[in-house]
Tab-separated table of C-alpha atoms in Angstrom:
chain	number	residue	atom	x	y	z
A	10	UNK	CA	0.000	0.000	0.000
A	11	UNK	CA	1.507	3.344	-0.982
A	12	UNK	CA	0.840	5.761	1.840
A	13	UNK	CA	3.001	8.659	0.649
A	14	UNK	CA	4.001	8.995	-3.012
A	15	UNK	CA	7.621	10.173	-3.104
A	16	UNK	CA	6.928	12.354	-6.129
A	17	UNK	CA	4.318	14.561	-4.436
A	18	UNK	CA	6.749	17.198	-3.240
A	19	UNK	CA	8.396	17.592	-6.632
A	20	UNK	CA	5.289	17.995	-8.797
A	21	UNK	CA	3.817	21.520	-8.948
A	22	UNK	CA	0.152	21.425	-8.024
A	23	UNK	CA	-2.283	24.022	-9.317
A	24	UNK	CA	-5.323	24.111	-7.076
A	25	UNK	CA	-7.334	25.668	-9.874
A	26	UNK	CA	-6.833	22.501	-11.953
A	27	UNK	CA	-8.095	20.127	-9.274
A	28	UNK	CA	-11.630	18.788	-9.520
A	29	UNK	CA	-14.267	20.260	-7.251
A	30	UNK	CA	-15.280	17.930	-4.446
A	31	UNK	CA	-18.871	17.216	-3.560
A	32	UNK	CA	-19.045	17.975	0.122
A	33	UNK	CA	-20.894	15.030	1.536
A	34	UNK	CA	-18.302	13.336	3.770
A	35	UNK	CA	-16.196	15.404	6.172
A	36	UNK	CA	-13.807	13.513	8.426
A	37	UNK	CA	-12.528	15.280	11.528
A	38	UNK	CA	-9.354	13.925	13.121
A	39	UNK	CA	-9.250	14.669	16.842
A	40	UNK	CA	-12.177	14.741	19.242
A	41	UNK	CA	-10.951	17.464	21.576
A	42	UNK	CA	-12.892	20.677	21.941
A	43	UNK	CA	-11.770	21.941	18.511
A	44	UNK	CA	-12.937	18.704	16.886
A	45	UNK	CA	-16.324	18.930	18.606
A	46	UNK	CA	-16.742	22.526	17.440
A	47	UNK	CA	-15.888	21.543	13.858
A	48	UNK	CA	-18.358	18.642	14.021
A	49	UNK	CA	-21.175	20.848	15.327
A	50	UNK	CA	-20.705	23.492	12.648
A	51	UNK	CA	-20.216	20.966	9.849
A	52	UNK	CA	-23.350	19.054	10.864
A	53	UNK	CA	-25.362	22.265	11.013
A	54	UNK	CA	-24.214	23.049	7.462
A	55	UNK	CA	-25.439	19.687	6.181
A	56	UNK	CA	-22.189	17.703	6.039
A	57	UNK	CA	-22.045	13.993	6.767
A	58	UNK	CA	-19.505	13.940	9.576
A	59	UNK	CA	-17.149	11.350	11.047
A	60	UNK	CA	-15.065	12.246	14.109
A	61	UNK	CA	-12.016	10.099	14.921
A	62	UNK	CA	-10.716	10.190	18.491
A	63	UNK	CA	-8.004	7.814	19.721
A	64	UNK	CA	-8.991	8.237	23.369
A	65	UNK	CA	-12.040	6.847	25.153
A	66	UNK	CA	-13.845	10.186	25.524
A	67	UNK	CA	-14.339	13.520	23.813
A	68	UNK	CA	-13.356	17.022	24.852
A	69	UNK	CA	-9.681	16.599	25.665
A	70	UNK	CA	-8.820	18.834	28.616
A	71	UNK	CA	-12.322	20.309	28.496
A	72	UNK	CA	-13.472	17.878	31.151
A	73	UNK	CA	-14.745	17.722	34.712
A	74	UNK	CA	-13.704	15.247	37.370
A	75	UNK	CA	-15.568	14.258	40.513
A	76	UNK	CA	-13.175	15.199	43.275
A	77	UNK	CA	-13.380	14.308	46.976
A	78	UNK	CA	-12.139	17.193	49.132
A	79	UNK	CA	-12.716	16.583	52.802
A	80	UNK	CA	-16.430	15.934	53.288
A	81	UNK	CA	-17.325	17.332	49.867
A	82	UNK	CA	-17.665	15.632	46.487
A	83	UNK	CA	-17.450	18.207	43.727
A	84	UNK	CA	-17.449	18.152	39.915
A	85	UNK	CA	-14.462	20.372	39.106
A	86	UNK	CA	-13.074	21.287	35.696
A	87	UNK	CA	-9.485	20.471	34.708
A	88	UNK	CA	-8.479	24.110	35.032
A	89	UNK	CA	-10.242	27.196	33.704
A	90	UNK	CA	-12.723	26.011	31.084
A	91	UNK	CA	-15.136	28.837	30.298
A	92	UNK	CA	-17.002	28.296	27.028
A	93	UNK	CA	-17.026	31.568	25.145
A	94	UNK	CA	-19.100	32.241	22.080
A	95	UNK	CA	-18.647	34.473	19.072
A	96	UNK	CA	-21.765	36.571	19.567
A	97	UNK	CA	-23.204	35.355	16.243
A	98	UNK	CA	-26.407	33.350	16.840
A	99	UNK	CA	-26.054	31.273	13.650
A	100	UNK	CA	-22.749	29.915	14.978
A	101	UNK	CA	-23.322	29.864	18.718
A	102	UNK	CA	-26.722	28.170	18.494
A	103	UNK	CA	-25.140	25.172	16.737
A	104	UNK	CA	-22.597	24.771	19.539
A	105	UNK	CA	-24.048	26.101	22.795
A	106	UNK	CA	-27.817	26.303	22.384
A	107	UNK	CA	-28.948	23.197	20.552
A	108	UNK	CA	-32.677	22.573	21.051
A	109	UNK	CA	-32.195	19.145	22.668
A	110	UNK	CA	-29.804	20.349	25.387
A	111	UNK	CA	-31.274	19.439	28.774
A	112	UNK	CA	-29.134	21.634	31.011
A	113	UNK	CA	-29.009	25.325	31.845
A	114	UNK	CA	-26.179	27.771	31.287
A	115	UNK	CA	-24.945	30.386	33.708
A	116	UNK	CA	-24.188	33.399	31.523
A	117	UNK	CA	-21.781	36.056	32.703
A	118	UNK	CA	-22.985	39.602	32.331
A	119	UNK	CA	-20.102	41.239	30.514
A	120	UNK	CA	-16.519	40.197	31.186
A	121	UNK	CA	-15.813	37.753	34.014
A	122	UNK	CA	-13.767	39.355	36.748
A	123	UNK	CA	-10.150	38.360	36.310
A	124	UNK	CA	-6.897	39.327	37.982
A	125	UNK	CA	-3.171	38.736	37.703
A	126	UNK	CA	0.019	38.576	39.714
A	127	UNK	CA	2.706	40.848	38.288
A	128	UNK	CA	6.065	41.249	40.063
A	129	UNK	CA	4.679	39.521	43.146
A	130	UNK	CA	1.567	41.700	43.529
A	131	UNK	CA	-2.012	40.585	42.803
A	132	UNK	CA	-4.328	42.977	40.980
A	133	UNK	CA	-7.965	41.748	41.153
A	134	UNK	CA	-9.222	44.246	38.556
A	135	UNK	CA	-7.617	43.047	35.320
A	136	UNK	CA	-5.606	40.056	34.034
A	137	UNK	CA	-3.197	42.217	32.013
A	138	UNK	CA	0.418	42.880	32.902
A	139	UNK	CA	0.498	45.643	35.515
A	140	UNK	CA	3.428	47.989	34.920
A	141	UNK	CA	2.472	50.407	37.702
A	142	UNK	CA	4.909	48.711	40.076
A	143	UNK	CA	7.789	49.928	37.922
A	144	UNK	CA	7.351	53.344	39.551
A	145	UNK	CA	10.111	55.614	38.190
A	146	UNK	CA	10.499	53.483	35.049
A	147	UNK	CA	6.839	53.784	34.122
A	148	UNK	CA	7.274	57.056	32.221
A	149	UNK	CA	10.102	55.494	30.209
A	150	UNK	CA	7.895	52.484	29.405
A	151	UNK	CA	5.110	54.717	28.065
A	152	UNK	CA	7.608	56.733	26.010
A	153	UNK	CA	9.057	53.533	24.523
A	154	UNK	CA	5.632	52.189	23.624
A	155	UNK	CA	4.861	55.453	21.841
A	156	UNK	CA	8.173	55.317	20.004
A	157	UNK	CA	8.186	51.667	18.957
A	158	UNK	CA	4.766	50.247	18.198
A	159	UNK	CA	3.982	47.347	15.866
A	160	UNK	CA	5.505	47.661	12.397
A	161	UNK	CA	4.751	46.127	9.006
A	162	UNK	CA	7.629	43.609	9.203
A	163	UNK	CA	6.765	40.166	10.530
A	164	UNK	CA	8.810	39.555	13.700
A	165	UNK	CA	11.223	36.622	13.584
A	166	UNK	CA	11.454	35.796	17.286
A	167	UNK	CA	9.308	36.296	20.353
A	168	UNK	CA	11.805	38.929	21.477
A	169	UNK	CA	11.298	40.848	18.209
A	170	UNK	CA	7.545	40.769	18.671
A	171	UNK	CA	7.704	41.754	22.349
A	172	UNK	CA	10.086	44.646	21.672
A	173	UNK	CA	7.967	45.993	18.814
A	174	UNK	CA	4.727	45.742	20.775
A	175	UNK	CA	5.729	46.668	24.343
A	176	UNK	CA	9.103	48.405	23.939
A	177	UNK	CA	12.470	47.101	25.193
A	178	UNK	CA	11.992	47.761	28.910
A	179	UNK	CA	8.839	45.653	29.203
A	180	UNK	CA	10.094	43.092	26.675
A	181	UNK	CA	13.214	42.423	28.711
A	182	UNK	CA	11.417	42.755	32.027
A	183	UNK	CA	7.811	41.832	32.779
A	184	UNK	CA	7.145	40.134	29.423
A	185	UNK	CA	10.321	38.055	29.715
A	186	UNK	CA	9.299	37.024	33.237
A	187	UNK	CA	5.851	35.959	32.039
A	188	UNK	CA	7.206	33.864	29.160
A	189	UNK	CA	9.905	32.258	31.313
A	190	UNK	CA	7.145	31.307	33.733
A	191	UNK	CA	5.275	29.491	30.964
A	192	UNK	CA	8.041	27.919	28.901
A	193	UNK	CA	11.301	28.210	30.910
A	194	UNK	CA	12.877	29.438	27.663
A	195	UNK	CA	14.328	32.807	26.682
A	196	UNK	CA	12.420	35.011	24.235
A	197	UNK	CA	15.058	34.935	21.504
A	198	UNK	CA	14.723	31.134	21.262
A	199	UNK	CA	10.934	31.218	20.875
A	200	UNK	CA	8.623	31.956	17.948
A	201	UNK	CA	6.465	35.126	18.093
A	202	UNK	CA	3.344	33.191	19.127
A	203	UNK	CA	4.929	32.561	22.537
A	204	UNK	CA	4.124	36.214	23.259
A	205	UNK	CA	1.318	36.834	20.772
A	206	UNK	CA	-0.942	34.103	22.174
A	207	UNK	CA	0.105	33.836	25.825
A	208	UNK	CA	0.831	37.376	27.044
A	209	UNK	CA	-2.020	39.918	27.158
A	210	UNK	CA	-1.757	42.531	24.426
A	211	UNK	CA	-2.749	45.379	26.736
A	212	UNK	CA	-0.764	46.686	29.706
A	213	UNK	CA	-1.957	48.563	32.800
A	214	UNK	CA	0.032	51.817	32.680
A	215	UNK	CA	-1.587	53.924	35.389
A	216	UNK	CA	-4.603	54.549	37.569
A	217	UNK	CA	-8.096	55.263	36.258
A	218	UNK	CA	-7.412	58.894	35.349
A	219	UNK	CA	-4.037	58.215	33.718
A	220	UNK	CA	-5.546	55.316	31.775
A	221	UNK	CA	-8.286	57.548	30.360
A	222	UNK	CA	-5.630	59.908	28.974
A	223	UNK	CA	-3.472	57.090	27.577
A	224	UNK	CA	-6.449	55.421	25.864
A	225	UNK	CA	-6.961	58.619	23.885
A	226	UNK	CA	-3.392	58.478	22.515
A	227	UNK	CA	-3.490	56.990	18.977
A	228	UNK	CA	0.170	55.926	19.295
A	229	UNK	CA	-0.868	53.475	22.033
A	230	UNK	CA	-3.992	52.134	20.323
A	231	UNK	CA	-4.790	48.551	21.338
A	232	UNK	CA	-2.040	48.392	23.977
A	233	UNK	CA	-3.500	50.105	27.068
A	234	UNK	CA	-5.516	48.107	29.593
A	235	UNK	CA	-8.188	49.546	31.849
A	236	UNK	CA	-7.090	49.888	35.451
A	237	UNK	CA	-10.559	48.992	36.795
A	238	UNK	CA	-12.880	46.179	35.823
A	239	UNK	CA	-15.878	48.515	35.857
A	240	UNK	CA	-14.297	50.619	33.089
A	241	UNK	CA	-13.935	47.781	30.576
A	242	UNK	CA	-16.450	48.421	27.758
A	243	UNK	CA	-19.188	45.831	28.039
A	244	UNK	CA	-20.161	46.271	24.400
A	245	UNK	CA	-17.031	44.405	23.286
A	246	UNK	CA	-17.364	41.533	25.751
A	247	UNK	CA	-17.773	38.011	24.449
A	248	UNK	CA	-20.567	35.738	25.770
A	249	UNK	CA	-18.922	33.686	28.543
A	250	UNK	CA	-20.887	30.667	29.738
A	251	UNK	CA	-20.646	27.854	32.259
A	252	UNK	CA	-23.064	24.996	33.040
A	253	UNK	CA	-25.012	25.764	36.188
A	254	UNK	CA	-24.001	22.408	37.633
A	255	UNK	CA	-21.801	19.439	36.815
A	256	UNK	CA	-18.873	21.314	35.303
A	257	UNK	CA	-17.932	21.732	31.656
A	258	UNK	CA	-18.352	17.994	30.984
A	259	UNK	CA	-22.108	18.623	31.202
A	260	UNK	CA	-21.873	20.609	27.969
A	261	UNK	CA	-19.375	18.258	26.277
A	262	UNK	CA	-21.570	15.194	26.948
A	263	UNK	CA	-24.715	17.028	25.836
A	264	UNK	CA	-23.046	18.186	22.609
A	265	UNK	CA	-21.768	14.661	21.914
A	266	UNK	CA	-25.233	13.145	22.417
A	267	UNK	CA	-26.974	15.842	20.364
A	268	UNK	CA	-24.589	15.418	17.440
A	269	UNK	CA	-24.977	11.640	17.514
A	270	UNK	CA	-28.744	12.050	17.349
A	271	UNK	CA	-28.227	14.365	14.380
A	272	UNK	CA	-26.270	11.676	12.528
A	273	UNK	CA	-22.630	12.463	13.355
A	274	UNK	CA	-20.562	9.310	13.745
A	275	UNK	CA	-18.010	9.329	16.578
A	276	UNK	CA	-15.254	6.720	16.398
A	277	UNK	CA	-13.749	6.544	19.889
A	278	UNK	CA	-10.748	4.566	21.033
A	279	UNK	CA	-9.528	4.021	17.471
A	280	UNK	CA	-6.847	6.382	16.224
A	281	UNK	CA	-5.431	7.014	12.767
A	282	UNK	CA	-2.906	4.387	11.649
A	283	UNK	CA	-2.258	5.692	8.134
A	284	UNK	CA	-3.486	8.223	5.614
A	285	UNK	CA	-3.444	7.551	1.865
A	286	UNK	CA	-3.057	10.425	-0.577
A	287	UNK	CA	-2.653	10.792	-4.324
A	288	UNK	CA	-0.155	13.225	-5.832
A	289	UNK	CA	-2.250	14.617	-8.692
A	290	UNK	CA	-4.719	15.951	-7.913
A	291	UNK	CA	-3.207	16.398	-4.463
A	292	UNK	CA	-5.792	15.046	-2.057
A	293	UNK	CA	-6.315	12.669	0.830
A	294	UNK	CA	-8.265	9.642	-0.395
A	295	UNK	CA	-8.515	7.314	2.566
A	296	UNK	CA	-7.956	7.253	6.331
A	297	UNK	CA	-6.970	3.878	7.778
A	298	UNK	CA	-7.770	3.322	11.448
A	299	UNK	CA	-5.807	1.192	13.897
A	300	UNK	CA	-8.686	-1.281	13.945
A	301	UNK	CA	-8.224	-1.800	10.200
A	302	UNK	CA	-11.341	0.107	9.179
A	303	UNK	CA	-10.831	2.286	6.113
A	304	UNK	CA	-12.723	5.532	5.605
A	305	UNK	CA	-13.052	7.023	2.136
A	306	UNK	CA	-12.953	10.798	2.576
A	307	UNK	CA	-13.800	13.895	0.611
A	308	UNK	CA	-12.774	16.538	3.127
A	309	UNK	CA	-10.458	16.163	6.133
A	310	UNK	CA	-10.138	18.610	9.005
A	311	UNK	CA	-7.386	17.842	11.495
A	312	UNK	CA	-7.200	19.328	14.971
A	313	UNK	CA	-4.027	17.322	15.582
A	314	UNK	CA	-0.606	18.779	14.940
A	315	UNK	CA	0.596	18.651	11.301
A	316	UNK	CA	3.552	16.495	12.359
A	317	UNK	CA	1.199	13.707	13.452
A	318	UNK	CA	-0.588	13.823	10.099
A	319	UNK	CA	2.737	13.754	8.243
A	320	UNK	CA	3.694	10.638	10.199
A	321	UNK	CA	0.405	8.964	9.257
A	322	UNK	CA	1.146	9.811	5.626
A	323	UNK	CA	4.532	8.119	5.923
A	324	UNK	CA	6.227	11.440	5.211
A	325	UNK	CA	9.338	12.793	6.943
A	326	UNK	CA	8.592	14.897	10.016
A	327	UNK	CA	10.370	17.598	11.932
A	328	UNK	CA	11.839	16.695	15.294
A	329	UNK	CA	9.201	16.217	17.975
A	330	UNK	CA	8.381	19.440	19.846
A	331	UNK	CA	9.394	20.010	23.424
A	332	UNK	CA	6.414	19.742	25.768
A	333	UNK	CA	5.483	20.875	29.235
A	334	UNK	CA	3.177	18.862	31.455
A	335	UNK	CA	0.055	20.219	33.145
A	336	UNK	CA	-0.772	19.448	36.743
A	337	UNK	CA	-4.192	20.424	38.079
A	338	UNK	CA	-4.413	20.870	41.861
A	339	UNK	CA	-7.807	21.281	43.530
A	340	UNK	CA	-7.661	22.557	47.116
A	341	UNK	CA	-10.153	22.911	49.923
A	342	UNK	CA	-9.113	25.858	52.095
A	343	UNK	CA	-10.466	27.423	55.250
A	344	UNK	CA	-11.585	30.794	53.874
A	345	UNK	CA	-12.835	32.625	50.822
A	346	UNK	CA	-10.848	35.177	48.810
A	347	UNK	CA	-11.380	38.792	49.814
A	348	UNK	CA	-11.914	39.975	46.248
A	349	UNK	CA	-14.376	39.086	43.452
A	350	UNK	CA	-12.018	37.881	40.698
A	351	UNK	CA	-13.055	34.537	39.186
A	352	UNK	CA	-9.503	33.604	38.288
A	353	UNK	CA	-6.006	35.022	38.219
A	354	UNK	CA	-2.961	34.651	35.981
A	355	UNK	CA	0.586	34.554	37.327
A	356	UNK	CA	3.248	36.458	35.380
A	357	UNK	CA	6.091	35.688	37.798
A	358	UNK	CA	9.411	34.501	36.385
A	359	UNK	CA	9.472	31.120	38.161
A	360	UNK	CA	5.918	30.648	39.417
A	361	UNK	CA	4.564	27.696	41.343
A	362	UNK	CA	1.404	27.985	39.188
A	363	UNK	CA	0.366	29.908	36.076
A	364	UNK	CA	-3.344	30.250	36.794
A	365	UNK	CA	-5.648	29.969	39.802
A	366	UNK	CA	-9.447	29.651	39.830
A	367	UNK	CA	-11.360	31.074	42.792
A	368	UNK	CA	-14.428	28.835	42.854
A	369	UNK	CA	-16.146	30.959	45.519
A	370	UNK	CA	-16.464	33.647	42.830
A	371	UNK	CA	-17.041	31.400	39.811
A	372	UNK	CA	-19.405	28.551	40.661
A	373	UNK	CA	-21.940	27.365	43.175
A	374	UNK	CA	-20.275	25.569	46.087
A	375	UNK	CA	-21.836	23.802	49.057
A	376	UNK	CA	-22.176	25.987	52.123
A	377	UNK	CA	-18.873	26.250	53.955
A	378	UNK	CA	-16.730	25.001	51.064
A	379	UNK	CA	-13.938	27.238	49.781
A	380	UNK	CA	-12.116	25.785	46.790
A	381	UNK	CA	-9.156	26.833	44.649
A	382	UNK	CA	-7.914	25.152	41.475
A	383	UNK	CA	-4.304	25.712	40.426
A	384	UNK	CA	-2.846	25.042	36.992
A	385	UNK	CA	0.878	24.271	37.017
A	386	UNK	CA	3.160	23.872	34.004
A	387	UNK	CA	6.156	21.691	34.704
A	388	UNK	CA	8.883	19.536	33.248
A	389	UNK	CA	9.818	16.019	34.310
A	390	UNK	CA	11.425	17.269	37.533
A	391	UNK	CA	8.373	18.198	39.570
A	392	UNK	CA	8.544	19.961	42.918
A	393	UNK	CA	7.110	17.708	45.641
A	394	UNK	CA	5.578	20.672	47.505
A	395	UNK	CA	3.922	22.264	44.474
A	396	UNK	CA	0.420	22.602	45.951
A	397	UNK	CA	1.622	24.109	49.227
A	398	UNK	CA	3.960	26.455	47.351
A	399	UNK	CA	1.073	27.641	45.142
A	400	UNK	CA	-1.103	28.508	48.124
A	401	UNK	CA	1.812	30.268	49.806
A	402	UNK	CA	2.450	32.335	46.665
A	403	UNK	CA	-1.230	33.275	46.525
A	404	UNK	CA	-1.148	34.479	50.123
A	405	UNK	CA	2.135	36.335	49.663
A	406	UNK	CA	0.842	38.215	46.589
A	407	UNK	CA	-2.523	39.110	48.101
A	408	UNK	CA	-4.544	36.753	45.901
A	409	UNK	CA	-5.686	34.964	49.079
A	410	UNK	CA	-5.838	36.266	52.646
A	411	UNK	CA	-2.705	35.768	54.717
A	412	UNK	CA	-2.905	32.664	56.876
A	413	UNK	CA	-5.217	30.726	54.540
A	414	UNK	CA	-4.898	27.061	55.483
A	415	UNK	CA	-4.964	24.030	53.190
A	416	UNK	CA	-7.510	21.472	54.420
A	417	UNK	CA	-7.527	18.873	51.613
A	418	UNK	CA	-6.240	18.548	48.057
A	419	UNK	CA	-6.475	16.442	44.918
A	420	UNK	CA	-4.298	16.608	41.803
A	421	UNK	CA	-4.143	15.130	38.287
A	422	UNK	CA	-1.251	15.143	35.826
A	423	UNK	CA	-1.733	15.580	32.080
A	424	UNK	CA	1.480	14.848	30.240
A	425	UNK	CA	2.617	16.743	27.143
A	426	UNK	CA	-0.200	19.253	27.489
A	427	UNK	CA	1.548	22.289	25.996
A	428	UNK	CA	4.126	22.409	23.225
A	429	UNK	CA	6.944	24.918	23.693
A	430	UNK	CA	6.970	27.118	20.545
A	431	UNK	CA	10.720	26.906	19.976
A	432	UNK	CA	11.722	29.006	16.973
A	433	UNK	CA	13.722	26.240	15.283
A	434	UNK	CA	10.890	23.709	15.597
A	435	UNK	CA	8.239	26.156	14.385
A	436	UNK	CA	10.343	27.091	11.338
A	437	UNK	CA	11.102	23.454	10.448
A	438	UNK	CA	7.456	22.464	10.871
A	439	UNK	CA	6.304	25.361	8.668
A	440	UNK	CA	8.700	24.353	5.892
A	441	UNK	CA	7.558	20.744	5.990
A	442	UNK	CA	3.916	21.800	6.030
A	443	UNK	CA	4.415	23.972	2.943
A	444	UNK	CA	6.086	21.181	0.970
A	445	UNK	CA	4.213	18.122	2.209
A	446	UNK	CA	0.742	19.060	3.445
A	447	UNK	CA	-0.258	22.281	1.660
A	448	UNK	CA	-0.528	20.489	-1.733
A	449	UNK	CA	-3.278	18.266	-0.285
A	450	UNK	CA	-6.240	20.365	-1.243
A	451	UNK	CA	-8.845	18.595	0.892
A	452	UNK	CA	-6.785	18.597	4.121
A	453	UNK	CA	-7.144	21.527	6.499
A	454	UNK	CA	-6.152	22.269	10.090
A	455	UNK	CA	-8.121	24.026	12.831
A	456	UNK	CA	-7.226	25.187	16.333
A	457	UNK	CA	-3.773	25.041	17.816
A	458	UNK	CA	-2.811	22.743	14.938
A	459	UNK	CA	-3.378	25.669	12.570
A	460	UNK	CA	-2.950	29.248	13.791
A	461	UNK	CA	-2.112	28.329	17.360
A	462	UNK	CA	-5.191	30.163	18.643
A	463	UNK	CA	-5.688	29.131	22.284
A	464	UNK	CA	-9.098	30.743	22.872
A	465	UNK	CA	-12.357	28.966	22.129
A	466	UNK	CA	-14.095	31.823	20.331
A	467	UNK	CA	-11.101	32.131	17.978
A	468	UNK	CA	-11.145	28.381	17.326
A	469	UNK	CA	-14.875	28.565	16.571
A	470	UNK	CA	-14.399	31.372	14.041
A	471	UNK	CA	-11.502	29.496	12.491
A	472	UNK	CA	-13.644	26.375	12.121
A	473	UNK	CA	-16.488	28.363	10.562
A	474	UNK	CA	-14.123	30.075	8.112
A	475	UNK	CA	-12.588	26.713	7.203
A	476	UNK	CA	-15.980	25.215	6.392
A	477	UNK	CA	-16.921	28.268	4.334
A	478	UNK	CA	-13.668	27.921	2.371
A	479	UNK	CA	-14.373	24.224	1.756
A	480	UNK	CA	-17.841	24.984	0.413
A	481	UNK	CA	-16.680	27.885	-1.726
A	482	UNK	CA	-13.872	25.837	-3.263
A	483	UNK	CA	-16.213	22.934	-3.938
A	484	UNK	CA	-18.598	25.239	-5.778
A	485	UNK	CA	-21.375	24.729	-3.242
A	486	UNK	CA	-23.447	27.596	-1.881
A	487	UNK	CA	-22.262	28.413	1.632
A	488	UNK	CA	-24.614	27.025	4.243
A	489	UNK	CA	-25.352	29.226	7.232
A	490	UNK	CA	-24.761	27.226	10.363
């Protein structure tokens, strides 16, 4: 069986010469949250959909676990999992408001309250980097941001992007700390998306009055954060949702069941063994599963990394990326936070956690229960006192009251949860994608496998745009979801 024709990379392929494909069978590889979103939108547009997921369940890290903490049994999400819509009913109804859903959403009015630790100090008003602690340097930071600003040239490294966007003082200071906290890698060794996707674009540069003046400066457009939550324009907020009970798995299970009833086929516990493609016209013809089942395909959307698809094609692949593991720690503590933020980011250089969820402010808890969830990124050498260190850092920064006591805890480890966007790996992967995968006209990527977008509303829009492109190229009238 010829999985990858050696001549494919050497034959020029003109997409205009390829035959139009009748869009009746769309195969989605990967049943994480991006795969579910693609399936929902494709089904609503009239596609016949297969979803292939190697694991036993759907949703990936968008899951809830029943956790015993002291005398309480709670359904807690694996970190911060807030479904967020696009604001377009034709899209959101297919994903969040299907008529056969039998659960209720809690909808946030405007932006959820969010905070952040910057330079050891917690700000409960905004999750942006807070430069106010720079004191005497703050005026220099503002002057640099006015002077530099984003330019037309595409940055090569994360340091290039950070310097152009924030200026050199912040790039080599607070932004560097934040990125080291996530990836333990210097900015000049990382691709621009290490900053573009994981560091807030806007910076707190003063109090309420100073912020009002800075927001009016066109040289700082898009880079100034509001100092107070109440000042954030509600008109631009996205619709944030959360199931009223049962955690985010309530939605994932309901979406799975609804799509099955609508005719979507989910193939669980059976991953992709091989992919067959023809060189001219360049297209995927067949997906072979580990069980031996073969699926003839017309359109393929992958939410898995391009390197995994290249391997299934029998093509050469770039070196495997470097990963960081994710540990989720749920903690029962003896008191509630003294602020109203739902969650907080941690921009410290070597943090014990990168995000904390304050469940007292986010979800309904039994009377007397005070729960925190910490998300830690780590390598193979894990600190044994990680949970205690996280609570101590929260108390030290002001994110939790001093003296807060840990009563019970539970943790889960998810290996290889986040790829480190090393510049060399990203460049090699892009070159291989251009030569090996781009010629396959009916193969597309969505989610982190494509643009790297980490936010659900961006993934949803990407999926919708991908389906529109498929229909336009196939000569079919675009179906509104």
